[in-house]
Amino acid sequence: LKEFPNDGFLGEEDIDLSGGDSSSASSDALKEALGITEESGNEDRVLFVVDPIDGTTNFQAGLPIYAMSIGVVSLAGSTPEVVAGVIYNPTLGEMTSAVRGRGCYLNNKRINPRPDSLQEPRQSILSQSLINVGFPVCKESTLLVSSRAVTALATKVRGLRMVACASQTMAWVAHSKFSSYFSWDLNAWDVAAGMVIVEESGGSVSNFDGTKADISSRDMIITCCPESTGEEGLLRDELIHVLRDNDCLLY
């Protein structure tokens, strides 16, 4: 901070929970950190979004599904953009990293997007997909929509999982271990690093309406790199269709 006094840090420890609404408090903390409430220029600023232990409950229980997550958000443009990220699981020895425009890496080995397939694009991917479903415990309303989503998808997919560590799950989507991950009411420190990591691996990070997500998005569908150019957005759109038809998007 002495060398770069205009840069900032944001983490879960920075939010004010005195009002009782953690979602609003998280959004307010992000806005303040991004400089949205300030009049000063942002041309030379970056914001480090840090979660020192994502998956705290897993960590406390001795489960090796937790990670350290650092995302770097550039404030130089008209819209804040995550330009670099790293997710590190010390127990598994997995460090997934990415810099915008320079690719995604697992332990310094590049994760290459799949080459275009010569086969015809599939009409459906959902039945062949391993999906991680978020289970946000801070609100009864998010628990209800998550439960409905599990019921709606259980017989339509290859398998469902609930890893309960957003950053690690996003890294595994980038590795194509998971086909997709979706969740409600996510915080910036949960997803900042994962956003650039997934996108640099060839995957996508979307809002529930299918538009491109940004650092302020709280409800997201994350999908891995498609197997052919004709399948971009197909899994995302199939998931949105199922979630919408079963009243899982609003809470």
XYZ file of N, CA, C and O in Angstrom, residues 88-158:
284
model
N -5.736 -21.351 -4.991
C -4.750 -22.322 -4.521
C -5.354 -23.219 -3.453
O -5.868 -22.730 -2.438
N -5.317 -24.520 -3.701
C -5.714 -25.509 -2.713
C -4.437 -26.183 -2.210
O -3.848 -27.007 -2.910
N -3.981 -25.820 -0.997
C -2.694 -26.338 -0.524
C -2.716 -27.830 -0.217
O -1.690 -28.498 -0.313
N -3.876 -28.357 0.162
C -3.963 -29.779 0.481
C -3.841 -30.635 -0.771
O -3.147 -31.653 -0.790
N -4.511 -30.234 -1.836
C -4.453 -30.976 -3.093
C -3.253 -30.583 -3.948
O -2.963 -31.249 -4.953
N -2.591 -29.502 -3.573
C -1.444 -29.054 -4.357
C -1.836 -28.519 -5.720
O -1.084 -28.665 -6.684
N -2.985 -27.886 -5.811
C -3.477 -27.339 -7.079
C -3.453 -25.814 -7.034
O -4.116 -25.209 -6.183
N -2.716 -25.205 -7.937
C -2.736 -23.760 -8.104
C -3.217 -23.442 -9.511
O -2.556 -23.759 -10.494
N -4.394 -22.864 -9.593
C -4.980 -22.496 -10.877
C -4.894 -20.985 -11.017
O -5.288 -20.255 -10.107
N -4.378 -20.509 -12.134
C -4.149 -19.076 -12.294
C -4.448 -18.642 -13.715
O -4.456 -19.453 -14.649
N -4.687 -17.347 -13.864
C -4.947 -16.796 -15.190
C -4.687 -15.304 -15.189
O -4.871 -14.622 -14.170
N -4.244 -14.807 -16.338
C -4.148 -13.378 -16.610
C -4.950 -13.121 -17.874
O -4.848 -13.884 -18.843
N -5.755 -12.084 -17.851
C -6.639 -11.785 -18.988
C -5.830 -11.706 -20.288
O -4.855 -10.972 -20.402
N -6.229 -12.509 -21.255
C -5.573 -12.519 -22.553
C -4.335 -13.388 -22.643
O -3.716 -13.489 -23.711
N -3.966 -14.064 -21.536
C -2.742 -14.870 -21.538
C -2.989 -16.327 -21.180
O -2.038 -17.095 -20.990
N -4.235 -16.735 -21.050
C -4.540 -18.136 -20.822
C -4.687 -18.500 -19.364
O -4.467 -17.694 -18.458
N -5.062 -19.753 -19.148
C -5.306 -20.312 -17.816
C -4.310 -21.440 -17.571
O -4.003 -22.221 -18.481
N -3.823 -21.543 -16.327
C -2.778 -22.511 -16.006
C -3.112 -23.282 -14.730
O -3.649 -22.718 -13.776
N -2.782 -24.559 -14.730
C -2.835 -25.396 -13.539
C -1.421 -25.827 -13.215
O -0.778 -26.529 -14.000
N -0.913 -25.361 -12.061
C 0.471 -25.639 -11.658
C 1.449 -25.321 -12.785
O 2.331 -26.110 -13.123
N 1.243 -24.141 -13.385
C 2.112 -23.587 -14.434
C 2.024 -24.332 -15.766
O 2.820 -24.059 -16.677
N 1.087 -25.259 -15.905
C 0.865 -25.927 -17.184
C -0.437 -25.405 -17.779
O -1.476 -25.427 -17.139
N -0.362 -24.940 -19.013
C -1.519 -24.273 -19.612
C -2.670 -25.233 -19.833
O -2.485 -26.378 -20.277
N -3.868 -24.762 -19.481
C -5.107 -25.477 -19.789
C -5.587 -24.963 -21.128
O -6.018 -23.810 -21.252
N -5.495 -25.775 -22.143
C -5.860 -25.332 -23.482
C -7.328 -25.609 -23.762
O -7.824 -26.707 -23.484
N -8.041 -24.612 -24.304
C -9.410 -24.878 -24.737
C -9.443 -26.035 -25.724
O -8.518 -26.225 -26.513
N -10.507 -26.816 -25.645
C -10.627 -27.961 -26.551
C -10.632 -27.496 -28.004
O -11.251 -26.487 -28.334
N -9.975 -28.216 -28.903
C -10.033 -27.845 -30.315
C -11.438 -28.067 -30.868
O -12.218 -28.849 -30.337
N -11.738 -27.333 -31.939
C -13.049 -27.492 -32.548
C -13.277 -28.936 -32.969
O -12.423 -29.559 -33.597
N -14.425 -29.470 -32.603
C -14.765 -30.831 -32.974
C -15.275 -30.864 -34.408
O -15.946 -29.947 -34.873
N -14.947 -31.950 -35.104
C -15.433 -32.094 -36.475
C -16.852 -32.640 -36.515
O -17.505 -32.593 -37.550
N -17.332 -33.159 -35.369
C -18.680 -33.710 -35.345
C -19.713 -32.595 -35.302
O -19.410 -31.453 -34.972
N -20.931 -32.938 -35.658
C -22.024 -31.978 -35.586
C -22.285 -31.604 -34.133
O -22.219 -32.458 -33.254
N -22.565 -30.331 -33.844
C -22.880 -29.931 -32.474
C -24.059 -30.724 -31.929
O -25.019 -31.016 -32.643
N -23.975 -31.091 -30.668
C -25.067 -31.834 -30.036
C -26.268 -30.935 -29.800
O -26.144 -29.721 -29.656
N -27.431 -31.547 -29.767
C -28.651 -30.808 -29.502
C -28.883 -30.612 -28.013
O -29.636 -29.746 -27.595
N -28.240 -31.448 -27.193
C -28.376 -31.353 -25.745
C -27.087 -31.826 -25.086
O -26.447 -32.762 -25.556
N -26.701 -31.148 -24.013
C -25.516 -31.539 -23.256
C -25.892 -31.910 -21.826
O -25.155 -32.601 -21.145
N -27.046 -31.488 -21.385
C -27.424 -31.572 -19.975
C -27.301 -32.995 -19.426
O -26.756 -33.212 -18.337
N -27.772 -33.985 -20.164
C -27.799 -35.356 -19.651
C -26.400 -35.940 -19.464
O -26.230 -36.934 -18.760
N -25.393 -35.335 -20.080
C -24.022 -35.832 -19.977
C -23.172 -35.001 -19.006
O -21.968 -35.206 -18.912
N -23.813 -34.098 -18.273
C -23.081 -33.098 -17.499
C -23.042 -33.415 -16.007
O -24.029 -33.878 -15.428
N -21.889 -33.130 -15.408
C -21.719 -33.187 -13.957
C -21.807 -31.751 -13.451
O -20.972 -30.912 -13.796
N -22.813 -31.485 -12.635
C -23.156 -30.119 -12.240
C -22.954 -29.935 -10.740
O -23.355 -30.781 -9.944
N -22.326 -28.818 -10.369
C -22.251 -28.456 -8.950
C -23.300 -27.393 -8.659
O -23.372 -26.368 -9.343
N -24.113 -27.647 -7.652
C -25.195 -26.738 -7.275
C -24.808 -25.997 -6.005
O -24.389 -26.600 -5.016
N -24.945 -24.678 -6.024
C -24.698 -23.897 -4.824
C -25.775 -24.147 -3.781
O -26.912 -24.498 -4.101
N -25.404 -23.974 -2.522
C -26.347 -24.183 -1.415
C -26.115 -23.082 -0.379
O -25.607 -23.324 0.712
N -26.478 -21.835 -0.741
C -26.204 -20.705 0.138
C -27.069 -20.751 1.400
O -28.297 -20.735 1.324
N -26.415 -20.819 2.543
C -27.131 -21.072 3.797
C -27.543 -19.801 4.528
O -28.167 -19.869 5.582
N -27.212 -18.627 3.972
C -27.466 -17.397 4.721
C -28.933 -16.990 4.711
O -29.367 -16.199 5.546
N -29.713 -17.523 3.753
C -31.121 -17.150 3.664
C -31.975 -18.395 3.426
O -31.567 -19.299 2.695
N -33.152 -18.420 4.024
C -34.079 -19.523 3.769
C -34.517 -19.528 2.314
O -34.689 -20.590 1.701
N -34.657 -18.339 1.719
C -35.139 -18.252 0.338
C -34.149 -18.878 -0.642
O -34.555 -19.537 -1.609
N -32.846 -18.703 -0.419
C -31.868 -19.307 -1.322
C -31.790 -20.816 -1.109
O -31.561 -21.570 -2.060
N -31.987 -21.266 0.108
C -32.017 -22.704 0.365
C -33.193 -23.360 -0.344
O -33.083 -24.472 -0.876
N -34.311 -22.667 -0.386
C -35.502 -23.219 -1.036
C -35.306 -23.346 -2.540
O -35.645 -24.377 -3.133
N -34.740 -22.296 -3.171
C -34.550 -22.391 -4.629
C -33.477 -23.422 -4.971
O -33.566 -24.110 -5.990
N -32.465 -23.543 -4.113
C -31.435 -24.557 -4.343
C -32.027 -25.958 -4.262
O -31.734 -26.828 -5.090
N -32.880 -26.178 -3.279
C -33.525 -27.488 -3.134
C -34.414 -27.800 -4.331
O -34.444 -28.940 -4.820
N -35.138 -26.791 -4.815
C -35.978 -26.997 -6.001
C -35.121 -27.325 -7.218
O -35.495 -28.160 -8.054
N -33.955 -26.666 -7.324
C -33.074 -26.923 -8.465
C -32.549 -28.353 -8.440
O -32.472 -29.010 -9.487
N -32.199 -28.844 -7.263
C -31.719 -30.225 -7.150
C -32.805 -31.197 -7.589
O -32.558 -32.145 -8.350
N -34.026 -30.966 -7.125
C -35.144 -31.831 -7.511
C -35.385 -31.793 -9.016
O -35.610 -32.832 -9.657
N -35.311 -30.590 -9.589
C -35.591 -30.437 -11.017
C -34.521 -31.075 -11.900
O -34.828 -31.599 -12.977
N -33.268 -31.051 -11.448
C -32.171 -31.500 -12.294
C -31.731 -32.939 -12.054
O -31.056 -33.535 -12.898
N -32.087 -33.508 -10.915
C -31.515 -34.788 -10.482
C -31.618 -35.892 -11.536
O -30.680 -36.676 -11.714
N -32.732 -35.977 -12.218
C -32.931 -37.041 -13.205
C -32.569 -36.611 -14.625
O -32.724 -37.388 -15.561
N -32.071 -35.381 -14.775
C -31.784 -34.848 -16.110
C -30.294 -34.759 -16.405
O -29.907 -34.429 -17.525
N -29.443 -35.014 -15.404
C -28.009 -34.824 -15.568
C -27.246 -36.102 -15.248
O -27.805 -37.057 -14.692
N -25.980 -36.103 -15.584
C -25.120 -37.241 -15.235
C -24.951 -37.347 -13.723
O -24.914 -38.435 -13.150
